[in-house]
Tab-separated table of C-alpha atoms in Angstrom:
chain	number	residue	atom	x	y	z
A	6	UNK	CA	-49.876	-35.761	7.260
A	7	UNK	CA	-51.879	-36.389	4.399
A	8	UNK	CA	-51.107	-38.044	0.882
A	9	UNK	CA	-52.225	-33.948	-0.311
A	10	UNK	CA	-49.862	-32.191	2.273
A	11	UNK	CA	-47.116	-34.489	1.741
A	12	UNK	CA	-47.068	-34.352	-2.380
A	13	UNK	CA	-46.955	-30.486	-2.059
A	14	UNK	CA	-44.347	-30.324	0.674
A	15	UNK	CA	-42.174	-32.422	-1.421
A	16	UNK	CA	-42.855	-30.079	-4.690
A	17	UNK	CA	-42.035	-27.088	-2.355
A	18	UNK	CA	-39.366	-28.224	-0.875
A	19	UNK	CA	-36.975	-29.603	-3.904
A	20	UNK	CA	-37.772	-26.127	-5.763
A	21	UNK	CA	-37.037	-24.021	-2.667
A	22	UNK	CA	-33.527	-26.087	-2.251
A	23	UNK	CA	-33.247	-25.811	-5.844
A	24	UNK	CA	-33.913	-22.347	-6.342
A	25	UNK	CA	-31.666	-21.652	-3.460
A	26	UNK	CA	-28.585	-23.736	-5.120
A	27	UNK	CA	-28.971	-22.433	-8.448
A	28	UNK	CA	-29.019	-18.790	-7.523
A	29	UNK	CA	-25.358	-19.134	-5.844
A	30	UNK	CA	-24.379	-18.721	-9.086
A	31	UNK	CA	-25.841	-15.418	-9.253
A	32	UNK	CA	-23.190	-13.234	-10.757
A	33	UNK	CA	-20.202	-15.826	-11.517
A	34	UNK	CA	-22.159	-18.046	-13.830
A	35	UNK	CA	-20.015	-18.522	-16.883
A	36	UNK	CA	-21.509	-15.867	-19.147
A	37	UNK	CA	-23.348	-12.605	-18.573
A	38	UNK	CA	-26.563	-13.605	-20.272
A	39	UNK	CA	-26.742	-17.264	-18.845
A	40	UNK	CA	-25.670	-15.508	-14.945
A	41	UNK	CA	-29.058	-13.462	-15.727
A	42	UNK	CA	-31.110	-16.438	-17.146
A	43	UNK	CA	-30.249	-19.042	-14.976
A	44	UNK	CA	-31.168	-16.330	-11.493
A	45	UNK	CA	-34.106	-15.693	-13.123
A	46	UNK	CA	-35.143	-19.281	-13.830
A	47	UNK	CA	-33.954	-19.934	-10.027
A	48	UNK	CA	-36.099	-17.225	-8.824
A	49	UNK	CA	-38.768	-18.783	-10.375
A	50	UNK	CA	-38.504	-22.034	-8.910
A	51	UNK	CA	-38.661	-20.140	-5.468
A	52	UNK	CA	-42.064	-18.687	-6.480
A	53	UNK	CA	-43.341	-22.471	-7.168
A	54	UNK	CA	-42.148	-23.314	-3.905
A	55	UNK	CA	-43.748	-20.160	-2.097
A	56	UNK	CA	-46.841	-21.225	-4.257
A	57	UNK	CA	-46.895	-24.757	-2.916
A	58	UNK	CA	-46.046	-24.105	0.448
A	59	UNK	CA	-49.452	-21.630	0.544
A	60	UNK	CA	-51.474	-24.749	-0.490
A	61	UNK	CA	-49.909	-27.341	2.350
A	62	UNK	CA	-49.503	-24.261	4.832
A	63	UNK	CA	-53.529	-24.219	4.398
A	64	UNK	CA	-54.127	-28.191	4.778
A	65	UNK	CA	-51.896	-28.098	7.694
A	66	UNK	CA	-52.873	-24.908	9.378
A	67	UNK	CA	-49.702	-22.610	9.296
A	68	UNK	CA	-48.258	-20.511	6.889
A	69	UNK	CA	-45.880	-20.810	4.180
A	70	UNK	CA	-42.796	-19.155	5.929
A	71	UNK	CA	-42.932	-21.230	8.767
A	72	UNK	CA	-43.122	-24.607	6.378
A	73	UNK	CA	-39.812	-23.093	4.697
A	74	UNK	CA	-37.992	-21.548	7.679
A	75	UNK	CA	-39.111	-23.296	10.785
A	76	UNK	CA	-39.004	-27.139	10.331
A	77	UNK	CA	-36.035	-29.220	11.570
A	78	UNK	CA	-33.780	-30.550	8.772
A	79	UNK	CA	-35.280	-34.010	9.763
A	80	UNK	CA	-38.828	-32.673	8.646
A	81	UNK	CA	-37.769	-31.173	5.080
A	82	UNK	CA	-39.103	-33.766	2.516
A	83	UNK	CA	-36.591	-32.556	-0.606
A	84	UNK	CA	-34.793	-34.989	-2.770
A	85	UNK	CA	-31.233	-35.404	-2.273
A	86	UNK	CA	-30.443	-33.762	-5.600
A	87	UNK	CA	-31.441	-30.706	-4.551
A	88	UNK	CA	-29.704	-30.406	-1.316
A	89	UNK	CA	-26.319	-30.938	-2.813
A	90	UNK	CA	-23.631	-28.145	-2.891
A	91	UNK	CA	-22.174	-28.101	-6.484
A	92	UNK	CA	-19.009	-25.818	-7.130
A	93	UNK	CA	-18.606	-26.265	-10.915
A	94	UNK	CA	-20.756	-25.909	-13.879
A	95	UNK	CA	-20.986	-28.902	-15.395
A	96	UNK	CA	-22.045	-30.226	-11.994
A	97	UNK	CA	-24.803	-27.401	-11.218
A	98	UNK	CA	-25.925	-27.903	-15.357
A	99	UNK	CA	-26.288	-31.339	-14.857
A	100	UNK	CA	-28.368	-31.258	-11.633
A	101	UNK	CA	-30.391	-28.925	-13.584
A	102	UNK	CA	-31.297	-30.865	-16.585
A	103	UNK	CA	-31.756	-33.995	-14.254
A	104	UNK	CA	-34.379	-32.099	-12.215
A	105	UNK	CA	-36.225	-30.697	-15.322
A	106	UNK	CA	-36.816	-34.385	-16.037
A	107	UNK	CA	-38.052	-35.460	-13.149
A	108	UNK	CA	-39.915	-32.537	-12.444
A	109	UNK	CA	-41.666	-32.349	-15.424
A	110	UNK	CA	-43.120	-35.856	-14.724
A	111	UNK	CA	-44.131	-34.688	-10.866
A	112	UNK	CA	-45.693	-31.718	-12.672
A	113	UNK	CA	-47.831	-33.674	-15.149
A	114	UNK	CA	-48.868	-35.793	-12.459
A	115	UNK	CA	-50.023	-33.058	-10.729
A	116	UNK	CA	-52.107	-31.371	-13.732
A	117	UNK	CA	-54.071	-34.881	-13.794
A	118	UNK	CA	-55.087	-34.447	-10.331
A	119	UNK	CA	-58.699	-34.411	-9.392
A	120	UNK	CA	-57.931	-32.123	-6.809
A	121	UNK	CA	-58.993	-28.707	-9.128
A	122	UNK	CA	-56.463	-26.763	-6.948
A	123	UNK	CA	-53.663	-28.913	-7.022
A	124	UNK	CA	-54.378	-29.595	-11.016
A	125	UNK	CA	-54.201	-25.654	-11.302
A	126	UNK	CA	-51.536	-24.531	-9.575
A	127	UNK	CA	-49.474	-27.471	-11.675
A	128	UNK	CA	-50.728	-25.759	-15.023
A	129	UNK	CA	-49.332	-22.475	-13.441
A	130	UNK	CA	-46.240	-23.853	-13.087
A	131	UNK	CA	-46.072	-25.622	-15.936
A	132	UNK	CA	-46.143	-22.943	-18.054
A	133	UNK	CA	-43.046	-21.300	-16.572
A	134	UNK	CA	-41.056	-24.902	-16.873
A	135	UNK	CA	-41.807	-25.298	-20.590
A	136	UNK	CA	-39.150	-22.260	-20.331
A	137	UNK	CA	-36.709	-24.003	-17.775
A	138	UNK	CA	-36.858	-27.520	-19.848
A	139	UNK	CA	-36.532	-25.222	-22.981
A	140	UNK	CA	-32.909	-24.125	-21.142
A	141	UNK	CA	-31.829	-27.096	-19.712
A	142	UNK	CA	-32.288	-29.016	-23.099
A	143	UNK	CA	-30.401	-26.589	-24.897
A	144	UNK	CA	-27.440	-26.839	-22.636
A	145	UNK	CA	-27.570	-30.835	-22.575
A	146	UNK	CA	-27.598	-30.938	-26.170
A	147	UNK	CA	-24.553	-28.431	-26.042
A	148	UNK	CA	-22.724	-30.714	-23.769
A	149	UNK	CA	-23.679	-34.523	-24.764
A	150	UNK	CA	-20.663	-36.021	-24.782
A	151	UNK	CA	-18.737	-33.815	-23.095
A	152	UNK	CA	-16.705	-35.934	-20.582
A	153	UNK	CA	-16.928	-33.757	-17.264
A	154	UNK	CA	-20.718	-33.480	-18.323
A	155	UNK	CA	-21.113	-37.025	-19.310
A	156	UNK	CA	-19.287	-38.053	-16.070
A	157	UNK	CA	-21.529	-35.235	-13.733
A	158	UNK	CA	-24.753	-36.643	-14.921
A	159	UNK	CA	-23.308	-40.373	-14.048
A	160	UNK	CA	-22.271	-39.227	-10.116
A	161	UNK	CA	-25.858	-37.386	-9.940
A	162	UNK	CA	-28.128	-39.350	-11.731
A	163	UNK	CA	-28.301	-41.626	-8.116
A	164	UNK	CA	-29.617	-39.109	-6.356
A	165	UNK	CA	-32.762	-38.188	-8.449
A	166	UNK	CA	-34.585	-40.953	-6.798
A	167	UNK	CA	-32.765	-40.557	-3.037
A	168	UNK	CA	-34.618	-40.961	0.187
A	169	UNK	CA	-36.427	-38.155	1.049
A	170	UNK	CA	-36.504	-39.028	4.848
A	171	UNK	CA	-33.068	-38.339	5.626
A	172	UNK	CA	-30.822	-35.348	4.657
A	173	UNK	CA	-27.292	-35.432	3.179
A	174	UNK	CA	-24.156	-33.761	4.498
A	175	UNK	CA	-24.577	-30.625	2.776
A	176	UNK	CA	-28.391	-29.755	3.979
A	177	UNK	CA	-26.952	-28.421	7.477
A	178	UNK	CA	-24.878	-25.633	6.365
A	179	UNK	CA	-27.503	-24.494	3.626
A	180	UNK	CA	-30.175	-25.027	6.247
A	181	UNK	CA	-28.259	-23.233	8.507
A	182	UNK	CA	-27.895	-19.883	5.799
A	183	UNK	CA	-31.557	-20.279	4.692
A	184	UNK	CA	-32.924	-19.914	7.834
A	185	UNK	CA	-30.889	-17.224	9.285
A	186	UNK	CA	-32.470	-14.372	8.606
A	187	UNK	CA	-35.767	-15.596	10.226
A	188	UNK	CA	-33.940	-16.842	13.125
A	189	UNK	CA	-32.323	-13.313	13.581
A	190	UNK	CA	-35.910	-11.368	13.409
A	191	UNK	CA	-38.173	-13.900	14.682
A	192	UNK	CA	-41.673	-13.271	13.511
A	193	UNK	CA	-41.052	-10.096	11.340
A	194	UNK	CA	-42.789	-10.000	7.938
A	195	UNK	CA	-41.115	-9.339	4.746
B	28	UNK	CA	-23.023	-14.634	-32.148
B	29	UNK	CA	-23.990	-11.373	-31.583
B	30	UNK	CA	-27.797	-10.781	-31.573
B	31	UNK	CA	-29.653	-7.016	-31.150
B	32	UNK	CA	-33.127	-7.480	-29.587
B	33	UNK	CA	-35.361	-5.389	-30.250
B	34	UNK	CA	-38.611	-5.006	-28.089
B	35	UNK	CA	-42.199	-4.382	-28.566
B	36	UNK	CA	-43.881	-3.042	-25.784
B	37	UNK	CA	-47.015	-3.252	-26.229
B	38	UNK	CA	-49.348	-4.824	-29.006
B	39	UNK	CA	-49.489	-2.738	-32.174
B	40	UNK	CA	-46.511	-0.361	-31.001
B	41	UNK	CA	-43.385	-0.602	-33.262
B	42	UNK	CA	-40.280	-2.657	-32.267
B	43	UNK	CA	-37.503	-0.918	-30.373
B	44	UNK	CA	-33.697	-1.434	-29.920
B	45	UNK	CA	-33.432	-2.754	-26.219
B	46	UNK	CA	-29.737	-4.296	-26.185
B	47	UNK	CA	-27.984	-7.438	-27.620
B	48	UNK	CA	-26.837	-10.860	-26.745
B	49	UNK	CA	-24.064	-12.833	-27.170
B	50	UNK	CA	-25.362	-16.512	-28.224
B	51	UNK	CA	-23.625	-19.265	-29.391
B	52	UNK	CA	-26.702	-19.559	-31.816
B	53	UNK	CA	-30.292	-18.506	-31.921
B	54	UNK	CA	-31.202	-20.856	-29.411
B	55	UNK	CA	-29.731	-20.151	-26.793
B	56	UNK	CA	-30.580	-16.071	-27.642
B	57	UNK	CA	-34.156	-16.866	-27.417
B	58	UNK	CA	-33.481	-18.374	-23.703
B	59	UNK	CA	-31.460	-16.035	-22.381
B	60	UNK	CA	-33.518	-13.148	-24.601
B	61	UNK	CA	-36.578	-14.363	-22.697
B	62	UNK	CA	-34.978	-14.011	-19.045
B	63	UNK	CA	-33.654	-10.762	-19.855
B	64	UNK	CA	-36.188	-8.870	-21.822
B	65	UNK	CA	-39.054	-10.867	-20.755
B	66	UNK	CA	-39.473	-12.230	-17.362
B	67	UNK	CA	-41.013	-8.589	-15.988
B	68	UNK	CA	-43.919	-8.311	-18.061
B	69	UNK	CA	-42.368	-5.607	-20.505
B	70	UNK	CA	-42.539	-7.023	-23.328
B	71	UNK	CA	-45.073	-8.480	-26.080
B	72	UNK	CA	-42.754	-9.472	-28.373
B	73	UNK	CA	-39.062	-9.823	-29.156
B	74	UNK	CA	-37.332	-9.637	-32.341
B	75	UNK	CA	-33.711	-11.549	-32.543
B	76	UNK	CA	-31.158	-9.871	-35.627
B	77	UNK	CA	-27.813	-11.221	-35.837
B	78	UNK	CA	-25.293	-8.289	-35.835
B	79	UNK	CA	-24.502	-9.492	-39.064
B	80	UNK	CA	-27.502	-9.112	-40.895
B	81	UNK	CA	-27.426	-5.271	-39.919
B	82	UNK	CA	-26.457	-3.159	-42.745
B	83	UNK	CA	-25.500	0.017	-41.198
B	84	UNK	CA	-25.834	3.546	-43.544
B	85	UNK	CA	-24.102	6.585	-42.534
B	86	UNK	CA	-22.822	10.110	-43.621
B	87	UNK	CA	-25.613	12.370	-45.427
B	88	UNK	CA	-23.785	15.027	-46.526
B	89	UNK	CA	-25.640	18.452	-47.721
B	90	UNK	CA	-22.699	20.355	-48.887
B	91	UNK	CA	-25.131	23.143	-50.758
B	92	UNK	CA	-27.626	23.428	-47.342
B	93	UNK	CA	-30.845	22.537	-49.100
B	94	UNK	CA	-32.991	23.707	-46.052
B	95	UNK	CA	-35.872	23.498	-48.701
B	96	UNK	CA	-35.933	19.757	-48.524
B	97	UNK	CA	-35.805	19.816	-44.714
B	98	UNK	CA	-39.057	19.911	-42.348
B	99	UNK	CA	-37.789	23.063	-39.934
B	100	UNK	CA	-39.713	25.306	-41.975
B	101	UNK	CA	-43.401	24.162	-41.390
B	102	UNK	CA	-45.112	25.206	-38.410
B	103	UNK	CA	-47.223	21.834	-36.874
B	104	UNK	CA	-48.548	23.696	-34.184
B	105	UNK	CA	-50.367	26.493	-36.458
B	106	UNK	CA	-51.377	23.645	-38.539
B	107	UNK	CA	-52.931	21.631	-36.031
B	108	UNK	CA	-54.581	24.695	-33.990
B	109	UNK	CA	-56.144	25.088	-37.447
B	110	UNK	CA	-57.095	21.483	-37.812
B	111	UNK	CA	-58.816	21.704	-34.183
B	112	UNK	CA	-60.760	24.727	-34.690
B	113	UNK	CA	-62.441	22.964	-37.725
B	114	UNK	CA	-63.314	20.063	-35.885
B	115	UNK	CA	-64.567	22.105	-33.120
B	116	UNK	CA	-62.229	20.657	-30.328
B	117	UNK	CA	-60.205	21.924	-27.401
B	118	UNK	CA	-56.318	21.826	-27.517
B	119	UNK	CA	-55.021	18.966	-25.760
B	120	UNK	CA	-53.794	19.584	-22.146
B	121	UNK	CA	-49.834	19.975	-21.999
B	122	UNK	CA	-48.687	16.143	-20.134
């Protein structure tokens, strides 16, 4: 796989997983208006991914469903961080303000490319994040200093730059959910 | 906080009341106002008033019916049939 295939499979792949993790939270988040915000912004991610996954699916010759839905878990290129399942807030608040950080420097990367469509498709999503950093900030500037926050950023923060070649304990079972419906109607379309 | 939103629809059209948020400050109402009244494409703008800086005005009384100062009298439709047949155009069709 090329150094083009393998930089967007990695893009799609964290915000798929992340998307996926942050929208568990879709209707028990701790307020009304951040349980609608933070789906939203989680739906969004899973648009990037789709996005991204188009791009490689082209380079590589398949489509975008089968890049999500069809690889082994051994094949997935995501970042640790992502994968993990978080049951409390300060946890799943954390993750997300570590991510916006890290993403945002994948994403600039990206809009320097001299690949035009790679370059583009980063300003696209750019534009969304400048929302999603805008919410994350707010929340870490709510919580700095807030022990369980203080102390969830501390257990995560190892993980932002974890190996991307082999899964953690929690990937099965959220592989396992993610792919079910595809593994139930093999080769319908949605 | 409380905030009401209010929403403009489209460019040019005036704002109207679409709902409120609860905010711990104006901050976080212009993140969460954005998912919720924004992320479809329905909106060109969104206005953000704390509850608190709504002054609300009720009661009108009219104890001696002054139906001179009311509008029920004047007839808009003869007026603007009237107002059409000087400009010389057709009526337009019922939506």
């Amino acid at each position: 796989m090329n150094e083009r295939a393998r930089l967007l499979l990695e893009l799609a792949d964290d915000e798929l997983l992340v998307g996926w993790r942050d929208s568990e939270w879709t209707g028990i988040a701790p307020t009304l208006e951040e349980d609608v915000a933070f789906s939203s912004i989680a739906q969004n991610e899973i648009g990037h991914a789709r996005a991204a996954y188009e791009l490689a699916a082209r380079e590589l010759g398949t489509t975008a469903d089968e890049l999500a839905f069809d690889r082994a878990p051994g094949e997935y290129r995501s970042s640790p961080l992502v994968e993990l399942r978080l049951v409390d807030w300060a946890h799943t608040i954390a993750r997300r303000c570590l991510y916006e950080q890290a993403d945002r420097a994948r994403i600039e990367a990206l809009m320097q490319s001299g690949d035009e469509v790679v370059a583009g498709l980063a300003r696209k999503i750019d534009r969304e994040e400048a929302y999603h950093r805008m919410h994350a900030e707010l929340w870490a500037e709510r919580l700095r200093g807030d022990p369980r926050f203080e102390q969830a950023l501390a257990e995560l923060r190892p993980y932002v730059d974890g190996d991307r070649r082999t899964r953690t304990d929690d990937f099965a079972a959220l592989h396992d959910e993610m792919t079910s419906v595809r593994r139930t109607a093999p080769g319908a379309e949605w | 906080m409380i905030f009401e939103v209010f929403r403009q629809e489209k460019r040019g059209q005036p704002f109207a009341h679409a709902g409120s948020i609860e905010a711990p400050d104006v901050a976080f109402a212009e993140t969460w106002a954005r998912e919720q009244y924004g992320r479809r494409g329905e909106s060109e703008a969104l206005w953000l008033v704390p509850r608190s800086g709504v002054h609300e005005v009720r009661d009108f009384p009219d104890e001696f019916d002054l139906k001179y100062r009311r509008v029920d009298g004047y007839s808009l439709k003869r007026r603007l049939k009237e107002a059409r047949e000087r400009a010389g155009t057709p009526p337009a069709r019922a939506r």
